[in-house]
Tab-separated table of C-alpha atoms and ligand atoms in Angstrom:
chain	number	residue	atom	x	y	z
A	123	MET	CA	190.966	96.551	186.113
A	124	ALA	CA	189.499	93.333	187.563
A	125	LYS	CA	190.033	90.379	185.266
A	126	VAL	CA	186.747	89.140	183.849
A	127	GLU	CA	187.783	85.544	184.593
A	128	GLU	CA	188.167	86.317	188.302
A	129	ALA	CA	185.666	84.796	190.771
A	130	ILE	CA	183.683	87.974	191.454
A	131	TRP	CA	182.310	86.766	194.793
A	132	LYS	CA	185.889	86.574	196.102
A	133	THR	CA	186.771	90.164	195.194
A	134	GLU	CA	186.542	93.085	197.602
A	135	GLY	CA	186.659	96.863	197.598
A	136	ALA	CA	187.303	98.673	194.310
A	137	ARG	CA	187.945	95.388	192.474
A	138	LYS	CA	184.523	94.064	193.483
A	139	ARG	CA	182.884	97.333	192.445
A	140	LEU	CA	184.408	97.149	188.971
A	141	ALA	CA	183.818	93.424	188.529
A	142	VAL	CA	180.132	93.773	189.522
A	143	GLN	CA	179.720	96.730	187.182
A	144	HIS	CA	181.159	94.704	184.258
A	145	MET	CA	178.997	91.716	185.115
A	146	PHE	CA	175.721	93.665	185.110
A	147	ALA	CA	176.695	95.435	181.877
A	148	GLU	CA	177.108	91.978	180.333
A	149	ILE	CA	173.764	90.577	181.513
A	150	ALA	CA	171.635	93.731	181.104
A	151	PRO	CA	169.910	92.541	177.868
A	152	THR	CA	168.701	89.259	179.409
A	153	TYR	CA	168.386	90.363	183.075
A	154	ASP	CA	164.577	90.753	183.141
A	155	LEU	CA	163.890	87.478	181.355
A	156	LEU	CA	166.187	85.454	183.607
A	157	ASN	CA	164.791	87.194	186.684
A	158	SER	CA	161.306	86.041	185.742
A	159	ILE	CA	162.441	82.498	184.921
A	160	LEU	CA	164.501	82.062	188.105
A	161	SER	CA	161.869	83.548	190.432
A	162	LEU	CA	158.925	81.956	188.566
A	163	SER	CA	157.730	85.564	188.170
A	164	LEU	CA	157.291	85.871	191.928
A	165	HIS	CA	159.656	88.853	192.001
A	166	HIS	CA	156.821	91.231	191.087
A	167	ARG	CA	154.822	90.132	194.140
A	168	TRP	CA	157.885	90.403	196.425
A	169	ARG	CA	158.585	93.921	195.148
A	170	ARG	CA	154.988	94.999	195.843
A	171	PHE	CA	155.212	93.601	199.356
A	172	ALA	CA	158.572	95.317	199.958
A	173	VAL	CA	157.200	98.656	198.773
A	174	SER	CA	154.181	98.283	201.071
A	175	THR	CA	156.563	98.333	204.083
A	176	LEU	CA	157.628	101.872	203.100
A	177	LYS	CA	154.076	103.112	203.864
A	178	LEU	CA	154.317	105.741	201.151
A	179	ASN	CA	151.561	108.242	200.456
A	180	GLN	CA	150.491	109.850	197.204
A	181	GLY	CA	152.793	112.794	196.463
A	182	ASP	CA	155.773	111.337	198.392
A	183	ARG	CA	159.350	111.129	197.105
A	184	ALA	CA	160.948	107.691	196.759
A	185	LEU	CA	164.449	106.601	195.770
A	186	ASP	CA	165.379	103.185	194.381
A	187	VAL	CA	169.103	102.512	194.876
A	188	CYS	CA	170.737	99.887	192.588
A	189	CYS	CA	167.609	100.330	190.454
A	190	GLY	CA	168.921	98.209	187.569
A	191	THR	CA	166.272	97.822	184.877
A	192	GLY	CA	163.742	99.753	186.963
A	193	ASP	CA	161.318	97.041	188.079
A	194	PHE	CA	161.196	98.316	191.681
A	195	MET	CA	160.276	101.759	190.398
A	196	VAL	CA	156.922	100.437	189.109
A	197	PRO	CA	155.324	99.691	192.518
A	198	LEU	CA	157.053	102.786	193.924
A	199	ARG	CA	155.314	104.908	191.270
A	200	GLN	CA	151.976	103.265	192.076
A	201	ALA	CA	152.507	104.100	195.758
A	202	VAL	CA	153.377	107.792	195.285
A	203	GLY	CA	151.104	108.463	192.293
A	204	LYS	CA	151.554	111.022	189.539
A	205	ALA	CA	152.081	113.808	192.080
A	206	GLY	CA	155.014	111.957	193.658
A	207	LEU	CA	158.610	111.521	192.594
A	208	VAL	CA	160.472	108.265	191.917
A	209	VAL	CA	164.224	108.442	191.340
A	210	GLY	CA	166.381	105.481	190.326
A	211	ILE	CA	170.148	105.316	190.798
A	212	ASP	CA	172.515	102.640	189.519
A	213	PHE	CA	176.196	102.600	188.549
A	214	CYS	CA	175.735	100.444	185.438
A	215	GLN	CA	174.749	102.393	182.333
A	216	PRO	CA	173.449	99.401	180.295
A	217	MET	CA	171.041	98.535	183.167
A	218	LEU	CA	169.875	102.175	183.291
A	219	GLU	CA	169.327	102.096	179.510
A	220	ARG	CA	166.908	99.197	179.983
A	221	ALA	CA	165.101	101.134	182.728
A	222	LYS	CA	164.733	104.097	180.360
A	223	THR	CA	162.858	101.914	177.867
A	224	LYS	CA	160.197	101.319	180.573
A	225	GLY	CA	159.364	105.006	180.764
A	226	HIS	CA	161.297	105.850	183.944
A	227	ASP	CA	162.722	109.309	183.442
A	228	ARG	CA	164.357	110.216	186.753
A	229	LEU	CA	167.366	107.941	186.407
A	230	SER	CA	170.916	108.808	187.454
A	231	ARG	CA	174.226	107.053	187.326
A	232	GLY	CA	175.749	106.821	190.778
A	233	ASP	CA	177.236	104.607	193.442
A	234	ALA	CA	175.217	103.271	196.372
A	235	CYS	CA	178.088	104.189	198.699
A	236	ASN	CA	178.204	107.795	197.490
A	237	LEU	CA	174.718	108.776	196.329
A	238	PRO	CA	174.524	111.814	194.052
A	239	VAL	CA	171.569	113.327	195.939
A	240	ALA	CA	171.148	115.868	198.727
A	241	SER	CA	170.441	114.764	202.308
A	242	GLY	CA	166.954	114.351	203.803
A	243	GLN	CA	165.064	114.194	200.485
A	244	PHE	CA	163.012	110.991	200.492
A	245	GLN	CA	160.127	109.481	202.473
A	246	GLY	CA	161.141	106.030	201.218
A	247	VAL	CA	164.309	104.345	199.940
A	248	SER	CA	164.409	100.838	198.474
A	249	VAL	CA	167.187	98.502	197.350
A	250	GLY	CA	166.339	95.330	195.439
A	251	TRP	CA	168.979	92.613	195.211
A	252	GLY	CA	171.586	95.351	195.462
A	253	ILE	CA	173.141	95.373	198.942
A	254	ARG	CA	174.743	91.938	198.349
A	255	ASN	CA	176.743	93.482	195.521
A	256	VAL	CA	178.186	96.573	197.176
A	257	PRO	CA	181.746	96.358	198.510
A	258	ASP	CA	180.975	98.281	201.733
A	259	ILE	CA	177.511	97.494	203.122
A	260	ASP	CA	177.912	99.803	206.147
A	261	ALA	CA	178.768	102.731	203.854
A	262	ALA	CA	175.737	102.026	201.639
A	263	HIS	CA	173.417	101.897	204.666
A	264	ARG	CA	174.858	105.186	205.976
A	265	GLU	CA	174.254	106.806	202.589
A	266	LEU	CA	170.644	105.754	202.341
A	267	VAL	CA	169.971	106.929	205.875
A	268	ARG	CA	171.512	110.285	204.937
A	269	VAL	CA	169.119	110.797	202.006
A	270	LEU	CA	165.997	109.723	203.956
A	271	LYS	CA	163.852	112.363	205.637
A	272	PRO	CA	163.552	111.966	209.430
A	273	GLY	CA	160.816	109.371	209.971
A	274	GLY	CA	161.347	107.989	206.447
A	275	ARG	CA	161.503	104.258	205.762
A	276	PHE	CA	163.989	101.911	204.124
A	277	VAL	CA	163.521	98.462	202.619
A	278	SER	CA	166.036	96.017	201.181
A	279	LEU	CA	165.070	92.821	199.387
A	280	ASP	CA	167.768	90.255	198.700
A	281	MET	CA	168.709	86.608	198.509
A	282	ALA	CA	169.268	84.777	201.802
A	283	LEU	CA	170.163	81.347	203.112
A	284	PRO	CA	167.244	79.381	204.605
A	285	THR	CA	167.632	78.883	208.347
A	286	ASN	CA	166.138	75.353	208.244
A	287	LYS	CA	169.089	73.059	207.416
A	288	PHE	CA	167.077	70.658	205.217
A	289	ILE	CA	165.563	73.462	203.167
A	290	ARG	CA	168.981	75.082	203.011
A	291	ARG	CA	170.607	71.934	201.632
A	292	ALA	CA	167.857	71.505	199.015
A	293	SER	CA	168.175	75.169	198.051
A	294	GLU	CA	171.946	74.857	197.715
A	295	VAL	CA	171.517	71.962	195.291
A	296	VAL	CA	169.028	73.944	193.199
A	297	THR	CA	170.954	77.207	193.187
A	298	ASN	CA	174.422	75.685	192.682
A	299	MET	CA	173.362	73.298	189.933
A	300	VAL	CA	170.265	74.661	188.247
A	301	VAL	CA	170.842	78.429	188.269
A	302	PRO	CA	174.274	78.377	186.516
A	303	ARG	CA	172.906	75.918	183.944
A	304	ILE	CA	169.962	78.171	183.124
A	305	GLY	CA	172.427	81.067	182.900
A	306	ALA	CA	174.558	78.967	180.538
A	307	LEU	CA	171.606	78.572	178.159
A	308	PHE	CA	171.832	82.346	177.708
A	309	GLY	CA	175.644	82.323	177.553
A	310	LYS	CA	175.893	83.880	181.050
A	311	THR	CA	177.411	81.100	183.149
A	312	ARG	CA	179.780	83.387	185.073
A	313	ALA	CA	177.098	85.852	186.176
A	314	TYR	CA	174.699	83.109	187.200
A	315	THR	CA	177.427	81.321	189.129
A	316	TYR	CA	177.936	84.585	190.991
A	317	LEU	CA	174.295	84.546	192.174
A	318	PRO	CA	174.537	81.412	194.399
A	319	LYS	CA	178.154	82.063	195.387
A	320	SER	CA	177.502	85.657	196.455
A	321	THR	CA	174.416	84.525	198.390
A	322	GLN	CA	176.475	81.938	200.273
A	323	SER	CA	179.093	84.536	201.256
A	324	PHE	CA	176.522	87.274	201.982
A	325	SER	CA	175.880	88.709	205.455
A	326	THR	CA	173.380	86.857	207.640
A	327	ARG	CA	169.994	88.364	208.506
A	328	GLU	CA	171.374	89.409	211.885
A	329	GLN	CA	174.543	90.964	210.412
A	330	LEU	CA	172.464	92.974	207.933
A	331	ALA	CA	170.145	94.157	210.698
A	332	ALA	CA	173.172	95.155	212.818
A	333	SER	CA	174.647	97.129	209.902
A	334	MET	CA	171.330	98.953	209.459
A	335	GLN	CA	171.276	99.784	213.180
A	336	ARG	CA	174.881	101.036	213.077
A	337	ALA	CA	173.819	103.341	210.232
A	338	GLY	CA	171.170	104.834	212.521
A	339	LEU	CA	168.015	102.969	211.477
A	340	ILE	CA	165.520	101.924	214.135
A	341	ASP	CA	162.715	99.379	214.350
A	342	VAL	CA	164.716	97.039	212.074
A	343	ARG	CA	162.688	93.978	211.074
A	344	HIS	CA	162.956	91.215	208.545
A	345	LYS	CA	160.580	88.844	206.804
A	346	ASP	CA	161.501	85.662	204.965
A	347	LEU	CA	160.007	84.777	201.604
A	348	LEU	CA	160.283	81.636	199.454
A	349	LEU	CA	161.131	79.396	202.438
A	350	GLY	CA	163.875	81.785	203.526
A	351	ASN	CA	165.659	81.983	200.169
A	352	VAL	CA	164.670	85.635	199.916
A	353	CYS	CA	164.577	88.063	202.818
A	354	ILE	CA	163.204	91.572	203.204
A	355	HIS	CA	164.762	93.900	205.797
A	356	TYR	CA	162.863	97.065	206.616
A	357	ALA	CA	163.389	99.871	209.077
A	358	GLN	CA	162.826	103.520	209.865
A	359	LYS	CA	165.007	106.599	210.238
A	360	PRO	CA	164.421	108.209	213.638
A	361	GLY	CA	162.066	111.161	213.555
A	362	ALA	CA	158.392	111.946	213.701
A	363	PRO	CA	156.414	109.397	211.630
A	364	LEU	CA	155.596	111.007	208.290
A	365	ALA	CA	151.935	111.868	207.652
B	460	SAM	C1	170.615	92.186	190.845
B	460	SAM	S1	170.492	93.784	190.118
B	460	SAM	C2	168.976	94.386	190.824
B	460	SAM	C3	168.324	95.419	189.977
B	460	SAM	C4	166.985	95.913	190.507
B	460	SAM	N1	167.127	96.539	191.796
B	460	SAM	C5	165.935	94.842	190.581
B	460	SAM	O1	165.238	94.786	191.604
B	460	SAM	O2	165.772	94.069	189.629
B	460	SAM	C6	171.699	94.680	191.046
B	460	SAM	C7	171.912	96.085	190.516
B	460	SAM	O3	172.728	96.783	191.462
B	460	SAM	C8	173.626	97.600	190.752
B	460	SAM	N2	174.755	97.883	191.660
B	460	SAM	C9	175.580	96.983	192.233
B	460	SAM	N3	176.461	97.608	193.017
B	460	SAM	C10	176.186	98.930	192.936
B	460	SAM	C11	176.766	100.081	193.531
B	460	SAM	N4	177.817	99.992	194.354
B	460	SAM	N5	176.230	101.278	193.250
B	460	SAM	C12	175.161	101.373	192.394
B	460	SAM	N6	174.592	100.331	191.783
B	460	SAM	C13	175.095	99.106	192.065
B	460	SAM	C14	173.980	96.797	189.519
B	460	SAM	O4	174.480	97.603	188.484
B	460	SAM	C15	172.638	96.159	189.181
B	460	SAM	O5	171.907	96.951	188.287
């Protein structure tokens, strides 16, 4: 088992998987509150924008991978309506328990690199702040392409490093100094040290786009938010555009 003291952002493979799982179990009770504080509540707007790139219709089926406490499932539900289906998958039971309290009922425990769903099921698949945490990003992208219908769309929203060097330096100061301190106020220093560290060692925009293309996605695009500190990648699975 990965030691809890270990620097999670330096782990890989099965050790990273276990360390990340432990970390999210630990922060599940305060995750939503800290998310709102650290993003100044902008995360709701970013999620709505990300979901709009999926171009979902009422009655469609959508999957949220790494669903956590279920906040991405809210705009997904609005997009597909009561006639549609929204499924959330996460490998951390305490995060799923929080999602359950928000009324989401189609929740399953599972790994992003080995999704417990049949192929070709969904018109849209989303991942919010999840890809950065998986040990094998290529495998996760292949899995989500597998479960998309031909012509279906994928979106991933995650932290990023600003491309402008002055903004990047200012962001580094804020994220390295302020974020862990806010985490410390809630007794979660380790997890909120992981946030900036994992962002700094995360794939670049171009590497993420290349991984999505290797997995078979086409028309891969990205859009920066919050001066490039957050980035949305979106793409399509080849096939006739869905009506
Ligand atoms: C930063 S939280 C994001 C939660 C949610 N998507 C949101 O937008 O707030 C990352 C989530 O990804 C989950 N996760 C990380 N790696 C995973 C994996 N390999 N398989 C499934 N879930 C994973 C964690 O348990 C956690 O709930």
